[in-house]
PDB file of C-alpha atoms in Angstrom:
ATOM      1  CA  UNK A  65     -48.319 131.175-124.386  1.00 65.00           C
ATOM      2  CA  UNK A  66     -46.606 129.240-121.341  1.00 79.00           C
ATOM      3  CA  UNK A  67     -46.603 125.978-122.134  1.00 90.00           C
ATOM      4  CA  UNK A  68     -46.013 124.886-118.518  1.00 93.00           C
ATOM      5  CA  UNK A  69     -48.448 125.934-115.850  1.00 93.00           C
ATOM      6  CA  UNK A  70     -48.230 125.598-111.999  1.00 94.00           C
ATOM      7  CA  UNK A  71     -51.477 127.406-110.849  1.00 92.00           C
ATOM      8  CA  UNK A  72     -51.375 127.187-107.423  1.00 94.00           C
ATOM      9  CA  UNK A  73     -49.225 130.144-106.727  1.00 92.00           C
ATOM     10  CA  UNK A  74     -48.908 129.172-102.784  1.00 95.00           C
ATOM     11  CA  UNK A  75     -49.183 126.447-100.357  1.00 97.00           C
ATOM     12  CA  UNK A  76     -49.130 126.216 -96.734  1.00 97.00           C
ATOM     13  CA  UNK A  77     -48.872 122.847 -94.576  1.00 98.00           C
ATOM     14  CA  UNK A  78     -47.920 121.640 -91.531  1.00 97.00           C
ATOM     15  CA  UNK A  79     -44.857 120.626 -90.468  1.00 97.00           C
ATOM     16  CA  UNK A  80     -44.701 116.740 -90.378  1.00 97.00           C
ATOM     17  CA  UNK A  81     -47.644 116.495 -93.727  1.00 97.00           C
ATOM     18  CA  UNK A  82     -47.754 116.099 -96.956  1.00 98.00           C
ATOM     19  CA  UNK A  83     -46.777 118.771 -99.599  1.00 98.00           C
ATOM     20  CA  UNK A  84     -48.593 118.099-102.986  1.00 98.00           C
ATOM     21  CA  UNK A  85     -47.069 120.836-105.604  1.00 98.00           C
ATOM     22  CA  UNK A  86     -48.996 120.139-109.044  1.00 98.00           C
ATOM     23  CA  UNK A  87     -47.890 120.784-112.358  1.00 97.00           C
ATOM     24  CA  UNK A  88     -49.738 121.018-115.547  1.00 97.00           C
ATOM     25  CA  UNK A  89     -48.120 121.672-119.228  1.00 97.00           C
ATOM     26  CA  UNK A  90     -49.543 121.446-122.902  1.00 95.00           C
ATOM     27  CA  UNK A  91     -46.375 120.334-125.541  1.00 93.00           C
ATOM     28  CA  UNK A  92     -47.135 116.516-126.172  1.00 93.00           C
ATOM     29  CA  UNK A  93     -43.555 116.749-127.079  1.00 92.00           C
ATOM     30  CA  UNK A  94     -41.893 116.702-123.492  1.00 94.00           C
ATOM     31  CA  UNK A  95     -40.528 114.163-122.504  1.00 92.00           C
ATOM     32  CA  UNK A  96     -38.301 114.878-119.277  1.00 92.00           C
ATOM     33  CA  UNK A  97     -39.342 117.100-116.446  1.00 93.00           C
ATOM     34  CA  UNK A  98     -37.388 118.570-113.457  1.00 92.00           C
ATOM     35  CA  UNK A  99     -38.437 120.090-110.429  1.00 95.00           C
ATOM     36  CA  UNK A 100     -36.605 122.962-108.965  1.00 93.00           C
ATOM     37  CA  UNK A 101     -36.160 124.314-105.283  1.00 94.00           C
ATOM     38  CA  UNK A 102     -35.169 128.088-105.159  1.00 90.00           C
ATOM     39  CA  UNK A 103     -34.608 130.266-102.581  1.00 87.00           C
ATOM     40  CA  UNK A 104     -34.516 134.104-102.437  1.00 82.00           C
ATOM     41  CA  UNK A 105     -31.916 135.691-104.711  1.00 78.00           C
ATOM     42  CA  UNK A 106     -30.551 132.481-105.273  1.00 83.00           C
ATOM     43  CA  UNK A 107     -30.361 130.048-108.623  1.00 84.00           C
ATOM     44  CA  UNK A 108     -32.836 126.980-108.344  1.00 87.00           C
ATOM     45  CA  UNK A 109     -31.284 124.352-106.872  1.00 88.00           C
ATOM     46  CA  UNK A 110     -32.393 120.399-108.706  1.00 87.00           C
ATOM     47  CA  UNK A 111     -34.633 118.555-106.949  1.00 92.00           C
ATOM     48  CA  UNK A 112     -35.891 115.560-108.656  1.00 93.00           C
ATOM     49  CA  UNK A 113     -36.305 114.435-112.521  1.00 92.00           C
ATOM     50  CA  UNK A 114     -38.653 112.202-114.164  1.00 94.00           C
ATOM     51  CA  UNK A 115     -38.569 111.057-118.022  1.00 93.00           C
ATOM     52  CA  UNK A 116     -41.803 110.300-119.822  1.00 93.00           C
ATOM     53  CA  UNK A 117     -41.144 106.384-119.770  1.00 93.00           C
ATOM     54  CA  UNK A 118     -41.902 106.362-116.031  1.00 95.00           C
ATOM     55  CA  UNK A 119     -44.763 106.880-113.881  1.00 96.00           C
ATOM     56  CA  UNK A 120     -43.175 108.060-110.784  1.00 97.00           C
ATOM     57  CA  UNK A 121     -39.593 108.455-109.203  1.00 96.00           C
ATOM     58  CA  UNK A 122     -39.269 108.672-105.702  1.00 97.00           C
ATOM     59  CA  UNK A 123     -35.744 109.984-104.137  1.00 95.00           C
ATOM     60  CA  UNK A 124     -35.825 110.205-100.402  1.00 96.00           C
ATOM     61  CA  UNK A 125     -38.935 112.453 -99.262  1.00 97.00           C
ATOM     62  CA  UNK A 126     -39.137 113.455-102.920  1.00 97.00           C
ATOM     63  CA  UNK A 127     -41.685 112.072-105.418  1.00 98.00           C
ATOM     64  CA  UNK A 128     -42.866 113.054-108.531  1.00 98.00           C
ATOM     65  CA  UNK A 129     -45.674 111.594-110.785  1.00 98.00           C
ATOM     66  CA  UNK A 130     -46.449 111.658-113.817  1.00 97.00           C
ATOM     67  CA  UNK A 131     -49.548 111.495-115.510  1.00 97.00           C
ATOM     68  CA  UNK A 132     -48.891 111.693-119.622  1.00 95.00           C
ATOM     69  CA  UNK A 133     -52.464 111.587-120.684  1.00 96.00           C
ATOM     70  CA  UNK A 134     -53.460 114.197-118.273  1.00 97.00           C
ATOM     71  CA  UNK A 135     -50.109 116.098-119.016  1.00 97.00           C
ATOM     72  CA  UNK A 136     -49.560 116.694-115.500  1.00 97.00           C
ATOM     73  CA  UNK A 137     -46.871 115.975-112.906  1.00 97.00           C
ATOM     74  CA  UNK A 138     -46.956 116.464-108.748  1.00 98.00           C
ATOM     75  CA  UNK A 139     -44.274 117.058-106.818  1.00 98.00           C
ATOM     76  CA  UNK A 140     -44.846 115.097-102.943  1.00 98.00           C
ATOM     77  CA  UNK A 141     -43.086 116.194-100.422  1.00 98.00           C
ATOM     78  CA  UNK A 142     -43.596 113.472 -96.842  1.00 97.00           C
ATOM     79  CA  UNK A 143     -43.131 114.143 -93.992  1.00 97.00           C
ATOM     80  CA  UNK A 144     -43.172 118.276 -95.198  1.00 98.00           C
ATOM     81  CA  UNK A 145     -40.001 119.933 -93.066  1.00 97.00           C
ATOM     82  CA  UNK A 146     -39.677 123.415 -92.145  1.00 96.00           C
ATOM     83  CA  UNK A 147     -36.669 123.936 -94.499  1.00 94.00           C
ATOM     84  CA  UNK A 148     -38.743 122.830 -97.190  1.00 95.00           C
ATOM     85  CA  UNK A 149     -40.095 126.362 -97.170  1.00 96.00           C
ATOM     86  CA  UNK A 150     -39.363 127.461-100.656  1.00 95.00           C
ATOM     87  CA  UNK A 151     -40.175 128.289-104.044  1.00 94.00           C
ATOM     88  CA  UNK A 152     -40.807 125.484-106.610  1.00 96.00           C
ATOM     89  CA  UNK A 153     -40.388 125.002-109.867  1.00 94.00           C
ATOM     90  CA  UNK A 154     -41.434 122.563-112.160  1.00 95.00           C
ATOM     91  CA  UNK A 155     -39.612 122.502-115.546  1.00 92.00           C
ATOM     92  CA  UNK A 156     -40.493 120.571-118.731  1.00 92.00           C
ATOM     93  CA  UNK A 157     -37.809 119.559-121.986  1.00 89.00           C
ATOM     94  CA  UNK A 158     -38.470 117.722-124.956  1.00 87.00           C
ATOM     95  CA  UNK A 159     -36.120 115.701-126.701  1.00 74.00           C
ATOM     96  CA  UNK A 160     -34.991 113.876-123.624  1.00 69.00           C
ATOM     97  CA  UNK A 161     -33.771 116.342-121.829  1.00 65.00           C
ATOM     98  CA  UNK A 162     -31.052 117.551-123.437  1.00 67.00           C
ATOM     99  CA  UNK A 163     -32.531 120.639-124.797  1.00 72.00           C
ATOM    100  CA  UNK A 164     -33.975 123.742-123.090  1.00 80.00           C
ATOM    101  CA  UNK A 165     -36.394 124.030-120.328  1.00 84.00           C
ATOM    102  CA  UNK A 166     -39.426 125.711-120.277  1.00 88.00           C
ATOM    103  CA  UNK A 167     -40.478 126.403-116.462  1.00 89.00           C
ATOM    104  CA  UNK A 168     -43.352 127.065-114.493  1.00 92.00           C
ATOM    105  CA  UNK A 169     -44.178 130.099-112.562  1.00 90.00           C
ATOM    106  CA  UNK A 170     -43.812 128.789-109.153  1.00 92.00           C
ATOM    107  CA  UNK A 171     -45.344 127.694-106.110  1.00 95.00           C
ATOM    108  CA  UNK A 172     -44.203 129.176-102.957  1.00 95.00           C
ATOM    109  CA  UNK A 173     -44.403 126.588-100.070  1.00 97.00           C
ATOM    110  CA  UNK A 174     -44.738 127.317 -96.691  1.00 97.00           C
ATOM    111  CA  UNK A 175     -44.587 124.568 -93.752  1.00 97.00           C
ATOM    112  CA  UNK A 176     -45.459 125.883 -90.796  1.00 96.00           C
ATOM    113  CA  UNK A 177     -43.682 124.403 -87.585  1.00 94.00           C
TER     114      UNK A 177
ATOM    115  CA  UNK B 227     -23.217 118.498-108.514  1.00 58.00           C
ATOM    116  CA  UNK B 228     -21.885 120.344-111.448  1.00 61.00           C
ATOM    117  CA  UNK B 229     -21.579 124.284-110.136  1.00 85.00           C
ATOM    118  CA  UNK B 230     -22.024 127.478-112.410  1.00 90.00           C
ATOM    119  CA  UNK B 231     -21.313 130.978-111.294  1.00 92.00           C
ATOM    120  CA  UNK B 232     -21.640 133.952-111.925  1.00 94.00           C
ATOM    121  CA  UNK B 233     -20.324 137.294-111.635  1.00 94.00           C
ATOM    122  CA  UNK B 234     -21.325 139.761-110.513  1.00 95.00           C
ATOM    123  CA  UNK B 235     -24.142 138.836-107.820  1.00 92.00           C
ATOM    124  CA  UNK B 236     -25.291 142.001-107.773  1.00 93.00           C
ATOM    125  CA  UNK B 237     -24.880 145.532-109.906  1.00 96.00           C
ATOM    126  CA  UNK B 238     -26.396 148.992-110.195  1.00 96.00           C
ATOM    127  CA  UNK B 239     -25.668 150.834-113.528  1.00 95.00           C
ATOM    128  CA  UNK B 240     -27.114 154.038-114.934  1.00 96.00           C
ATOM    129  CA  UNK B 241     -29.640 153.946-117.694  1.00 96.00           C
ATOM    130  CA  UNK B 242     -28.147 153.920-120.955  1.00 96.00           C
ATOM    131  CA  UNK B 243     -25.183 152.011-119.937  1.00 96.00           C
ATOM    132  CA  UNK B 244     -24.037 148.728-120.806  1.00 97.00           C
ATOM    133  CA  UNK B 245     -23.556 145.486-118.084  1.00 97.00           C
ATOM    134  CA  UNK B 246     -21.987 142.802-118.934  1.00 97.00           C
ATOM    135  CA  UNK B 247     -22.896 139.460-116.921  1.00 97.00           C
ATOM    136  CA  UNK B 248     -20.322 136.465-116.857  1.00 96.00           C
ATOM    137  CA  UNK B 249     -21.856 132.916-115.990  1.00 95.00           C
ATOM    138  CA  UNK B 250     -18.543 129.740-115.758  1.00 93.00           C
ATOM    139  CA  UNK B 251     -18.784 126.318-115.775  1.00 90.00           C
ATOM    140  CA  UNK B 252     -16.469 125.626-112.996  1.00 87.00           C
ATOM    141  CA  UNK B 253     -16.273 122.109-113.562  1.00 82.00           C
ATOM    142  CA  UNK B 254     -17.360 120.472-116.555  1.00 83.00           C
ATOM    143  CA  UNK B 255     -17.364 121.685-120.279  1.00 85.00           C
ATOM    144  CA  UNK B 256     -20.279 123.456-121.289  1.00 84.00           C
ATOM    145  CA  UNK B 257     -21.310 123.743-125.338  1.00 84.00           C
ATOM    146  CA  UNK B 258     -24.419 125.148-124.992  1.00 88.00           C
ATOM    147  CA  UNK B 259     -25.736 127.720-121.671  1.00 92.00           C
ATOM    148  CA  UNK B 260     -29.022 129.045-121.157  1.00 92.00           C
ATOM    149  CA  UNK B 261     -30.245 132.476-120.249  1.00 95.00           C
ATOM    150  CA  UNK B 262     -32.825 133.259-118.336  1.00 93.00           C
ATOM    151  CA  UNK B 263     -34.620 136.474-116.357  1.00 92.00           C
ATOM    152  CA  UNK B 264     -36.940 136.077-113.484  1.00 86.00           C
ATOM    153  CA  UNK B 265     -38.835 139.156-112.371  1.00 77.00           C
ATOM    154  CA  UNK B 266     -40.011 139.390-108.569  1.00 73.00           C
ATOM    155  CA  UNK B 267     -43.201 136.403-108.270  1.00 69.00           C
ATOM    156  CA  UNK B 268     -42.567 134.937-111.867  1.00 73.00           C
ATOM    157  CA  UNK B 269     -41.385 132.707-113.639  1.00 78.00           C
ATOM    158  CA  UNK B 270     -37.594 131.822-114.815  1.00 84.00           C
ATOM    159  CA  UNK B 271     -38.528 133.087-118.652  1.00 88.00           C
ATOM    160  CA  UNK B 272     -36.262 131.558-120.868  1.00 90.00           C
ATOM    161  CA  UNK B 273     -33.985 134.700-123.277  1.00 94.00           C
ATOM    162  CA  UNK B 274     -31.703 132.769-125.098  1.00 94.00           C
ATOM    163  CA  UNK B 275     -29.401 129.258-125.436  1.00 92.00           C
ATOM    164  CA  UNK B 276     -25.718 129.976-126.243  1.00 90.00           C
ATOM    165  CA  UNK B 277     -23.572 127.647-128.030  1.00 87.00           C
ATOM    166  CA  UNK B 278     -19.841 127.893-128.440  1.00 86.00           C
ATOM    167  CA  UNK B 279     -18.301 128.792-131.199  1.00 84.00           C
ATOM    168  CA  UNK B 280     -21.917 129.899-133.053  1.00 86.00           C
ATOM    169  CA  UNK B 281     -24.499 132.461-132.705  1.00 89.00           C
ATOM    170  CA  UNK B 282     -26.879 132.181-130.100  1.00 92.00           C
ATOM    171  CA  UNK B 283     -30.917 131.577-130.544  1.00 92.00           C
ATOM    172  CA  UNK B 284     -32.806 133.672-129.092  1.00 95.00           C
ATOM    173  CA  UNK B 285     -36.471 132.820-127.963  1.00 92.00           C
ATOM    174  CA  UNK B 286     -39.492 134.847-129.377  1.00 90.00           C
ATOM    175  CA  UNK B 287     -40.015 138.545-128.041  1.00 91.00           C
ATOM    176  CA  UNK B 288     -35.887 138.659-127.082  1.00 94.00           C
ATOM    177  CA  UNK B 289     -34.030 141.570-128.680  1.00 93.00           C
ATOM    178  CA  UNK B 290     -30.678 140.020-129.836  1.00 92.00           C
ATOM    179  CA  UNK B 291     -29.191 143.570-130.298  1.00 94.00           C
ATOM    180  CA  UNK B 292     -30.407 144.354-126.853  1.00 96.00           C
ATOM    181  CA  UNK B 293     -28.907 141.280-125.041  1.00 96.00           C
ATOM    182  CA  UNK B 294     -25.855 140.701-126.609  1.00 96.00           C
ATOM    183  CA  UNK B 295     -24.589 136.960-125.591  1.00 94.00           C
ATOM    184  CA  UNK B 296     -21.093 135.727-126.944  1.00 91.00           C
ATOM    185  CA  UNK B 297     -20.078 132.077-125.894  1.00 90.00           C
ATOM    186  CA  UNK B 298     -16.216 131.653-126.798  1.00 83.00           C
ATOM    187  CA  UNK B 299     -15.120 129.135-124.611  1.00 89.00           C
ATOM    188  CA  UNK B 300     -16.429 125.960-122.984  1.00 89.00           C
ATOM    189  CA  UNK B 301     -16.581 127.427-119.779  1.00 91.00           C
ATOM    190  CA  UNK B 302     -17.946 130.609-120.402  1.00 93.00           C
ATOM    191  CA  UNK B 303     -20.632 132.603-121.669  1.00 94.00           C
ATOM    192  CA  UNK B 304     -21.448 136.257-121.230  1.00 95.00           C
ATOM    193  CA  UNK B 305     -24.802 138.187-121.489  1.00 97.00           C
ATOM    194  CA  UNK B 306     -23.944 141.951-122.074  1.00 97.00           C
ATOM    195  CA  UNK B 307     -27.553 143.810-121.536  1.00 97.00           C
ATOM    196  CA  UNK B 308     -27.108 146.881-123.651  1.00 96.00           C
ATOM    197  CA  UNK B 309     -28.365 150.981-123.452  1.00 96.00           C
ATOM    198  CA  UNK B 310     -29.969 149.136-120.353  1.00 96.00           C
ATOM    199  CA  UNK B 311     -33.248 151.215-119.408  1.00 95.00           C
ATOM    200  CA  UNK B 312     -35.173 150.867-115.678  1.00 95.00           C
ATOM    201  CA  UNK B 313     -37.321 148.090-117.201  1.00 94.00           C
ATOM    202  CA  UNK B 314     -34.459 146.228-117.886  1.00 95.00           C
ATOM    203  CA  UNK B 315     -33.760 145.698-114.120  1.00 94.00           C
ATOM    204  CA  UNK B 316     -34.513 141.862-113.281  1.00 93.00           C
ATOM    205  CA  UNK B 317     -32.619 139.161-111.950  1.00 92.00           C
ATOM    206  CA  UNK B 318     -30.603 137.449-114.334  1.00 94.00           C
ATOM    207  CA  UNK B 319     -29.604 133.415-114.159  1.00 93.00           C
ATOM    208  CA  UNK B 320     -27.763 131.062-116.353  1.00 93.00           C
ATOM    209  CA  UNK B 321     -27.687 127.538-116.415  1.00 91.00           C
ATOM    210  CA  UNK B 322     -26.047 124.547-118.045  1.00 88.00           C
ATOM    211  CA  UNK B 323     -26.438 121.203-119.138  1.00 81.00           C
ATOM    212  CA  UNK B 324     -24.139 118.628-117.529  1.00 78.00           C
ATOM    213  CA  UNK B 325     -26.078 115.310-118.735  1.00 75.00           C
ATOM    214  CA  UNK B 326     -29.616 115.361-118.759  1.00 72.00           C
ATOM    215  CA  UNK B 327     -29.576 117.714-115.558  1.00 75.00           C
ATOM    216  CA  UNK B 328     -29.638 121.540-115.832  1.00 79.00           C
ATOM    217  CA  UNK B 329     -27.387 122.839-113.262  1.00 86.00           C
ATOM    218  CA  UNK B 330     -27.867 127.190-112.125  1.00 89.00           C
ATOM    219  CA  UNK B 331     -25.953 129.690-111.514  1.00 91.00           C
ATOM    220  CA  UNK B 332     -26.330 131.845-108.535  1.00 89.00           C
ATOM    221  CA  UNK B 333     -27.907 135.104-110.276  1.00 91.00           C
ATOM    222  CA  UNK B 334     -27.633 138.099-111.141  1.00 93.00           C
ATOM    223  CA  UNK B 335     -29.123 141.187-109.688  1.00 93.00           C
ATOM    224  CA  UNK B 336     -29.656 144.377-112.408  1.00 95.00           C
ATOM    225  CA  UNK B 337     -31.117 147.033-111.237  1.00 95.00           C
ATOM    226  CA  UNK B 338     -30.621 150.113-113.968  1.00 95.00           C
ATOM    227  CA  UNK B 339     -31.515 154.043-112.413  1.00 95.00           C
TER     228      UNK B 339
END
């Protein structure tokens, strides 16, 4: 049973918009939560992290929320760059993060130029 | 950020023969390493967490005799897939915690004839 769910399995946008990446998991027990970038071939690459006791961390174009009740999390991505083409992970831990990871199946991003 | 690698990138074996994977902690000290396999469009699925100087736990549906993992130093941990079979071929990552932050290694590539 996957405990963490990103059901969008794709996502085009145009270059210079907003990328919305949504996340959805089911342990009430998580409590930190990391979204990945990964390429091709390549280990995922950290993005952003956000612990239970906030809301929302922002980090450049980067932004995650998170909404506890509706055990959910979104990754936004403004202004959406070409490079940002990817794979993305979302990734969910309980006991504060220092424990394992349980990840979500992906959502490939495409910005289109 | 912390780096992890791995060795080899890349490997072709015959079925029935054994690989052995090596994932380092280049620079930092790392007690416990995770395993994971991706297979093309999915998920990272989590195999097992490795801890120096003990056994390592394997997650449900893992064969431990299959996917041997030893963990003897603080910079290293290897993942020996064993009698590997075509269905075995995947792409194999490993990761560590440095803080609260789970930092990848580059990959491996199995692919078993």
């Amino acid at each position: 049973d996957q405990q963490v769910k990103q059901n969008s399995p794709s996502l085009s946008v145009q270059e210079g918009r907003i990328s919305i990446l949504n996340c959805d998991y089911t342990n009430s027990m998580f409590d930190y939560f990391l979204w990945y970038k990964k390429y091709p071939a390549e280990g995922p690459t950290f993005l952003i992290s956000i612990s239970s006791i906030k809301d929302k961390n922002e980090d450049g174009r980067f932004t995650v929320f998170l909404n506890k009740s509706a055990k959910h999390l979104s990754l936004h991505i403004v202004p959406s760059q070409p490079g940002d083409s990817a794979v993305y992970f979302c990734a969910a831990s309980a006991g504060g993060g220092f424990n394992k990871f349980y990840f979500g199946s992906g959502t490939k991003l495409n910005v289109k130029p | 950020g912390a780096v992890v690698s791995q060795h080899p990138s890349w490997v072709i074996c015959k079925s029935g023969t054994s690989v052995k994977i090596e994932c380092r902690s280049l620079d930092f000290q790392a007690t416990t390493m995770f395993w994971y396999r991706q297979f093309p469009k999915q998920s990272l699925m989590l195999m097992a967490t490795s801890n120096e100087g003990s056994k390592a736990t394997y997650e449900q549906g893992v064969e431990k005799d299959k996917f041997l993992i030893n963990h003897a130093s603080l910079t290293l941990s290897t993942l020996t897939v064993t009698s590997a079979h075509p269905e075995d071929s995947s792409f194999y990552i490993c990761s560590s915690n440095r803080g609260r932050e789970q930092y990848f290694g580059p990959g491996t590539r199995l692919t078993v004839t």
